[in-house]
mmCIF file of C-alpha atoms in Angstrom:
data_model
loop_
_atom_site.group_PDB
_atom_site.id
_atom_site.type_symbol
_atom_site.label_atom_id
_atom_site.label_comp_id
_atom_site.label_asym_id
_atom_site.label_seq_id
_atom_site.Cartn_x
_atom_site.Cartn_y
_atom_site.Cartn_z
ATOM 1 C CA UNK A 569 12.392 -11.166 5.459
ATOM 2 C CA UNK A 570 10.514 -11.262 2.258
ATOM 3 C CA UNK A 571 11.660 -7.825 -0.091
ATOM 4 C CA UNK A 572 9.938 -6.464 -2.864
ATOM 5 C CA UNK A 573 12.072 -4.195 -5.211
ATOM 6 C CA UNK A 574 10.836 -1.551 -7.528
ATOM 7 C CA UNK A 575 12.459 0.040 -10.475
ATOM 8 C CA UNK A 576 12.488 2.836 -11.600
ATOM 9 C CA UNK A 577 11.813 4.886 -8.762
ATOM 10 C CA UNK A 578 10.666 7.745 -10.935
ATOM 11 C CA UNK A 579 9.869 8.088 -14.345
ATOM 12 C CA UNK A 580 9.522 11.278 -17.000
ATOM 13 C CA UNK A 581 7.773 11.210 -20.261
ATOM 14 C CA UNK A 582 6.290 13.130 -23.007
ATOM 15 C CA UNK A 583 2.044 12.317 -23.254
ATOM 16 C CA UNK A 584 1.610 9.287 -26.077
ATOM 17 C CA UNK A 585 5.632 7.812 -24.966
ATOM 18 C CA UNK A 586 5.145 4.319 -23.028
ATOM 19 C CA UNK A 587 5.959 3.769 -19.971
ATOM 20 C CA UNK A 588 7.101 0.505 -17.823
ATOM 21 C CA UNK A 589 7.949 -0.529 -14.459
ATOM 22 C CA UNK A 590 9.270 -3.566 -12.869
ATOM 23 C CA UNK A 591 9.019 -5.587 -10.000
ATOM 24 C CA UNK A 592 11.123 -8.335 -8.288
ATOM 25 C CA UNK A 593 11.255 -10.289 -5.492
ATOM 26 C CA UNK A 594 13.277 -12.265 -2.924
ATOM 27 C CA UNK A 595 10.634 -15.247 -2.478
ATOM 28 C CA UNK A 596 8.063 -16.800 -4.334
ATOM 29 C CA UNK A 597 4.677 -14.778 -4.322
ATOM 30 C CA UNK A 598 1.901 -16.444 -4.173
ATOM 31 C CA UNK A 599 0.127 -13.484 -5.962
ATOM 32 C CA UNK A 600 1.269 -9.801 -6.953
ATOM 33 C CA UNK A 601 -0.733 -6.846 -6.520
ATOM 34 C CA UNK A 602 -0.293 -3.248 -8.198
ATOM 35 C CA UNK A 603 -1.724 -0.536 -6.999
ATOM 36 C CA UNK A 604 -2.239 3.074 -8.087
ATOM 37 C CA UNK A 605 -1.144 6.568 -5.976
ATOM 38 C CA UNK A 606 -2.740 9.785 -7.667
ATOM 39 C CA UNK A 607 -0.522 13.078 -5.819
ATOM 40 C CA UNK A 608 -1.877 13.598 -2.219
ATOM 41 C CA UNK A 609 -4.378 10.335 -2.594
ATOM 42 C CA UNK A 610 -4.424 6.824 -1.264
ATOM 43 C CA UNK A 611 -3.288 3.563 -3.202
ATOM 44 C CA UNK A 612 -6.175 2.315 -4.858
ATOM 45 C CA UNK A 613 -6.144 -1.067 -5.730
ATOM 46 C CA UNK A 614 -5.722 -1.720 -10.221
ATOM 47 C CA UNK A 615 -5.254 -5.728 -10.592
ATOM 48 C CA UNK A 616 -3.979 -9.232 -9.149
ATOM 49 C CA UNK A 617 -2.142 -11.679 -10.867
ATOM 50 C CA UNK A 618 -1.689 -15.249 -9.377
ATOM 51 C CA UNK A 619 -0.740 -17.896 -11.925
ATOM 52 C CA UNK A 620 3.022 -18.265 -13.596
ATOM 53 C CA UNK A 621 3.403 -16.607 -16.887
ATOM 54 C CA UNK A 622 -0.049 -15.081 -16.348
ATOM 55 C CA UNK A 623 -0.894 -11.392 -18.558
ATOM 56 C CA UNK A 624 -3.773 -9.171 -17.830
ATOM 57 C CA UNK A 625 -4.993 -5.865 -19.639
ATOM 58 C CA UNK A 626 -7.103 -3.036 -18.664
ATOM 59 C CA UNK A 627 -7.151 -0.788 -21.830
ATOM 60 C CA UNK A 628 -3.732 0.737 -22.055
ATOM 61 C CA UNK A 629 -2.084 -0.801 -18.723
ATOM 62 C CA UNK A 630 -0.559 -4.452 -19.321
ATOM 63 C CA UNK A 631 0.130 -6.635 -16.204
ATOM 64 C CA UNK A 632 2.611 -9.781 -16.308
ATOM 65 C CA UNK A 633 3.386 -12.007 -13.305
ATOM 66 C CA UNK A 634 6.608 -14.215 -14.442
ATOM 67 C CA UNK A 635 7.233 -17.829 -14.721
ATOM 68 C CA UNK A 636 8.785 -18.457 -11.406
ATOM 69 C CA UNK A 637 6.289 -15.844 -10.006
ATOM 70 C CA UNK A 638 9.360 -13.808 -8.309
ATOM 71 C CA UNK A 639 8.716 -11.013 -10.639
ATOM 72 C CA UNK A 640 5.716 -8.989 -12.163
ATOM 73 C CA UNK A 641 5.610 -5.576 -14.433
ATOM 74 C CA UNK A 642 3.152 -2.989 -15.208
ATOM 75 C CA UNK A 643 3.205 -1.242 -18.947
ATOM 76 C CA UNK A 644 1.243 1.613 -19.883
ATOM 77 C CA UNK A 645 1.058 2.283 -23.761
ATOM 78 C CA UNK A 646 0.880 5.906 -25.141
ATOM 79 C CA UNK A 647 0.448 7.407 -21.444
ATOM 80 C CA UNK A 648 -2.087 10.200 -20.867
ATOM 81 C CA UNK A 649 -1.824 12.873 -18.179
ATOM 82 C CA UNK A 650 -4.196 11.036 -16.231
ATOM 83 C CA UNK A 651 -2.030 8.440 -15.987
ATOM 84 C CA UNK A 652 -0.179 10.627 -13.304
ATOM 85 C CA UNK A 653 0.922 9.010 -10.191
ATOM 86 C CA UNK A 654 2.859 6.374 -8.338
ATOM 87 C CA UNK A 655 2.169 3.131 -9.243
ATOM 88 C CA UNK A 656 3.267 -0.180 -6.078
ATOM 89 C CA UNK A 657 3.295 -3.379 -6.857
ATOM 90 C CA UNK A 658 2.444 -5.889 -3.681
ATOM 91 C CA UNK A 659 3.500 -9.421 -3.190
ATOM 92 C CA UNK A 660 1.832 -11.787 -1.148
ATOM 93 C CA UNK A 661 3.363 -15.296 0.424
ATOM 94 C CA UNK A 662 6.620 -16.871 0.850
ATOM 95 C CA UNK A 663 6.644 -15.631 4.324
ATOM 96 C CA UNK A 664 4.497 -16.421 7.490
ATOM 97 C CA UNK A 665 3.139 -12.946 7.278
ATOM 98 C CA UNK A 666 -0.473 -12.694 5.670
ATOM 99 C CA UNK A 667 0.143 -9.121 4.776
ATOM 100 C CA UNK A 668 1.238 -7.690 1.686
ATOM 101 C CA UNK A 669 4.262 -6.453 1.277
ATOM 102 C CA UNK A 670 4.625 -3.186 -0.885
ATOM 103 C CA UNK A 671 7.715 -2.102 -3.192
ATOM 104 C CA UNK A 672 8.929 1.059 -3.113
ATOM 105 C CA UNK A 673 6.662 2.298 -5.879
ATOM 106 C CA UNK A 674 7.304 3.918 -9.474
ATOM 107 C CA UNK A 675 6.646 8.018 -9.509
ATOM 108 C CA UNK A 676 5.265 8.740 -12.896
ATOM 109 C CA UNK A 677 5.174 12.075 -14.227
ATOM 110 C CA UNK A 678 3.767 12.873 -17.978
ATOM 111 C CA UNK A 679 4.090 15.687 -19.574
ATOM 112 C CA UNK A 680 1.439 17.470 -21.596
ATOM 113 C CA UNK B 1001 -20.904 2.975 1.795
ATOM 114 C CA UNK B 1002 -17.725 5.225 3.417
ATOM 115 C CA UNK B 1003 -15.379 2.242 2.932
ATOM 116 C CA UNK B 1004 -12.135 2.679 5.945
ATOM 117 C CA UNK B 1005 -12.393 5.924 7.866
ATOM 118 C CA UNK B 1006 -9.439 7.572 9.487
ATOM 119 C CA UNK B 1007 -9.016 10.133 12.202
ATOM 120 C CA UNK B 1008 -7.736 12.812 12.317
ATOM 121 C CA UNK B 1009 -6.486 14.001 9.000
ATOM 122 C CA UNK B 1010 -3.332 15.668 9.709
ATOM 123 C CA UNK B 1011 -1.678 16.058 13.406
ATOM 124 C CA UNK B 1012 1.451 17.593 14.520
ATOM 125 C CA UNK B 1013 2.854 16.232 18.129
ATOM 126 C CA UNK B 1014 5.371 17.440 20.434
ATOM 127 C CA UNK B 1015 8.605 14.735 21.034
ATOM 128 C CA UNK B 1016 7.120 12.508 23.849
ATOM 129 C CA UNK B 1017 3.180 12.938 23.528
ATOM 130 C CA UNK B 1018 0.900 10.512 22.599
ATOM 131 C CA UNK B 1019 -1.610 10.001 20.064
ATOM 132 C CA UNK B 1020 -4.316 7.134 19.124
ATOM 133 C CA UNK B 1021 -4.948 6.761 14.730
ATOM 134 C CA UNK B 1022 -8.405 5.856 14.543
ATOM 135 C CA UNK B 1023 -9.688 3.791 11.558
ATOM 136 C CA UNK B 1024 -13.131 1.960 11.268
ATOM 137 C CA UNK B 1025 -14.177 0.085 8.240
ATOM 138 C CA UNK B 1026 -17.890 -0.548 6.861
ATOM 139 C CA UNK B 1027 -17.377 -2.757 4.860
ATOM 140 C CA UNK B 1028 -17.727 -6.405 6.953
ATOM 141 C CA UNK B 1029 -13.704 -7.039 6.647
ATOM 142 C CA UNK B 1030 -11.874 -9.533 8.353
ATOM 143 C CA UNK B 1031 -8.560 -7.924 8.055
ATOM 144 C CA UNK B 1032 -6.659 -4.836 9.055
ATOM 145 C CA UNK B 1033 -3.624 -3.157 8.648
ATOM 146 C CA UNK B 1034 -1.624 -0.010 9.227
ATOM 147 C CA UNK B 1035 1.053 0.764 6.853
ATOM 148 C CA UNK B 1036 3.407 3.894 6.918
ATOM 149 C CA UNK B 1037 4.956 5.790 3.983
ATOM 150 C CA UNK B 1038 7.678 7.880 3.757
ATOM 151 C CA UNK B 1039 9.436 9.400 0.805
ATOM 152 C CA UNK B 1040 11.226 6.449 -1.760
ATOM 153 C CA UNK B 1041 10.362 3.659 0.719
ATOM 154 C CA UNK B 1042 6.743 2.476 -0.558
ATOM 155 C CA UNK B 1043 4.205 1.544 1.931
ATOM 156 C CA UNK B 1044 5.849 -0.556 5.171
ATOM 157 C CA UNK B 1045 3.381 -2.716 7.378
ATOM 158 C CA UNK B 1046 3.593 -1.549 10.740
ATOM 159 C CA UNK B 1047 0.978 -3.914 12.660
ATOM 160 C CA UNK B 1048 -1.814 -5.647 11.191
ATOM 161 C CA UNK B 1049 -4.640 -7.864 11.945
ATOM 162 C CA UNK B 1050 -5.621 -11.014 10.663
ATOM 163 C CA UNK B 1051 -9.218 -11.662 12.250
ATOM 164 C CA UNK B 1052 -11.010 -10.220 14.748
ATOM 165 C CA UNK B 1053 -8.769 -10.900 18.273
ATOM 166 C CA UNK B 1054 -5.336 -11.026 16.636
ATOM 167 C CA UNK B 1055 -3.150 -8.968 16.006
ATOM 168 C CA UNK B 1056 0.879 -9.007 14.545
ATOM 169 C CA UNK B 1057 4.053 -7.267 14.212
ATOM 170 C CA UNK B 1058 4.813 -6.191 10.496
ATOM 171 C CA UNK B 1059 8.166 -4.946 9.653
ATOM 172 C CA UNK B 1060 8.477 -2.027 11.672
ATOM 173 C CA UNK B 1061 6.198 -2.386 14.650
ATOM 174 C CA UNK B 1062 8.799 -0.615 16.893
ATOM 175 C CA UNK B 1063 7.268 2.265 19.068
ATOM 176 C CA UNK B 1064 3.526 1.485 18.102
ATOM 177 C CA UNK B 1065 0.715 -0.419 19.525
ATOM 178 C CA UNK B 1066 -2.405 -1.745 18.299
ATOM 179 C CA UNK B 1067 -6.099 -2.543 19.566
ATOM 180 C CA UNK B 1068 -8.517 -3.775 17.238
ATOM 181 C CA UNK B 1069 -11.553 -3.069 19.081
ATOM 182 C CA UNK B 1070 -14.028 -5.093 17.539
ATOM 183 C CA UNK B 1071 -14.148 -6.199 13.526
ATOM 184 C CA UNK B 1072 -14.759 -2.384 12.197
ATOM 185 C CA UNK B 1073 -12.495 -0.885 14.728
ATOM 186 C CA UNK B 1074 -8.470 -0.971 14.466
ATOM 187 C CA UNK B 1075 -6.361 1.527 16.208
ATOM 188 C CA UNK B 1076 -2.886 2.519 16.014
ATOM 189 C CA UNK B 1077 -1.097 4.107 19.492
ATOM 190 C CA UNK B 1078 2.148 6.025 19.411
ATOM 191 C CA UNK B 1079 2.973 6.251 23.199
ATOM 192 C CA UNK B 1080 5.894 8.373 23.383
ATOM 193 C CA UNK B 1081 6.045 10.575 19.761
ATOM 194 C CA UNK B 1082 9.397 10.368 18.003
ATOM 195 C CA UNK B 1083 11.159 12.830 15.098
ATOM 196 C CA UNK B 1084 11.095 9.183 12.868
ATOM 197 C CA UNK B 1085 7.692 8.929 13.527
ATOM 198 C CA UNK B 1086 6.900 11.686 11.158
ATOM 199 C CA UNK B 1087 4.788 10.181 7.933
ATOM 200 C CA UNK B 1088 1.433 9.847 6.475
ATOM 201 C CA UNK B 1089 -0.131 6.577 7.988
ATOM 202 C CA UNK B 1090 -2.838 4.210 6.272
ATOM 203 C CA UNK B 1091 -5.136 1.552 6.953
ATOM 204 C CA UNK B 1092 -6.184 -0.727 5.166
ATOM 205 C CA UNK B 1093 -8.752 -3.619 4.785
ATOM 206 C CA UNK B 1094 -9.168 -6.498 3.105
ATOM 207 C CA UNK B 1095 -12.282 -9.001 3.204
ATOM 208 C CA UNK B 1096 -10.022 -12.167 3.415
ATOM 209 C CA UNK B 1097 -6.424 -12.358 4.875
ATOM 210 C CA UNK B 1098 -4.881 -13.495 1.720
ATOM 211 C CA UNK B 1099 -5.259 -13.240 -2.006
ATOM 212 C CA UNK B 1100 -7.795 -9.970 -1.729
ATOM 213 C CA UNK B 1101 -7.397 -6.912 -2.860
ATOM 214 C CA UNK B 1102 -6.799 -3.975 0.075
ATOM 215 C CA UNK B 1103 -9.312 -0.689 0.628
ATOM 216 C CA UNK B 1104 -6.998 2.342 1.887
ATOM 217 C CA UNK B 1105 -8.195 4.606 3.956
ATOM 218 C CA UNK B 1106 -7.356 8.244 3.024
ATOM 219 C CA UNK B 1107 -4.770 8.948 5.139
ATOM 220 C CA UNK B 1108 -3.025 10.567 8.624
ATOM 221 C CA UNK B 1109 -0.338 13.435 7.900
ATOM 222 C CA UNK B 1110 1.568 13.258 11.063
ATOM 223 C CA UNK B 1111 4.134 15.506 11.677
ATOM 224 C CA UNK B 1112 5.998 15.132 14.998
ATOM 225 C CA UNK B 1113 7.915 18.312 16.079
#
């Protein structure tokens, strides 16, 4: 079946440092999904990226889905302690399932 | 606007009793889904629903059961409690089955002794 892989699986930096994880594959996706996981908390749902090559931005946090849509990362620029958390990606398609299917998630820890 | 509800919070079971996961969503959604997460292994789709009267296996549908009750309800039966079974379940809804973002609920810690 369809796997998504997640590296790293956890993460340690000093506030202001940047901070990237990565995302691959076994099929096509039709459309990636990250999520966000404060400590004790639920995922909460940050951005979707459908089209090859495609980059988003929300402030600090850059999204990229690649050309052969297989593979997707998530970079945060000068983290904050806010930016605590574990961060999933979630592909969608390539399967018969209509679920997503989650990576293993990134465990980011910054310190003050 | 409570968005998906789940009941109870936090359990602890004895090996071989059963429990029901309630979750009900406000929120008009076609689809469900329960997902369990453990420790370095992400979120895994246990059973989900597509519409309202279907349901399907996910990846690891093994000693569960499902009922979605009507198109807020979805419920997730263990029938005879494992050790394994120990994790912190979610549901989840989305308003479309594909190519939608998913609403979490806030979680079941279940501990199974």
């Amino acid at each position: 079946g369809q796997q998504v892989m997640q590296i790293p699986q956890y993460q340690h930096v000093q506030e202001g440092e940047d901070f990237t994880t990565y995302c691959n594959s076994s099929t096509t996706l039709s459309n990636i999904q990250w999520y966000k996981q404060r400590p004790g908390g639920h995922p909460v749902f940050l951005i979707q990226l459908v089209k090859s090559g495609e980059v988003k931005k929300q402030k600090r946090l850059t999204f990229q889905f690649g050309e052969a849509k297989k593979n997707s990362s998530l970079h945060i620029t000068a983290t904050q302690t806010t930016d605590v958390g574990t961060y999933f990606c979630a592909g969608e398609g390539g399967t018969g399932r209509r679920a997503l299917t989650f990576g293993s998630g990134t465990r980011l820890q910054v310190q003050p | 606007n409570a968005g998906v509800t789940q009941t109870p919070k936090f359990q602890v079971l004895k090996t071989g009793q059963s429990m029901t996961l309630q979750c009900a969503q406000d929120m008009n959604h076609n689809s469900m889904y329960w997902y369990r997460q453990d420790p370095g292994m992400g979120l895994r789709l246990i059973y989900y629903s597509a519409s309202e009267g279907t349901t399907d296996k996910g990846e690891v549908p093994n000693g569960y059961n499902v009922s979605r009750l009507n198109k807020r309800e979805f419920s997730l039966r263990l029938e005879s409690a494992a050790p394994s079974q120990t994790s912190v379940y979610f549901c989840a809804s989305r308003p479309r089955v594909v190519g939608t973002e998913a609403f979490f609920g806030q979680g079941t810690r279940l501990t199974v002794v």
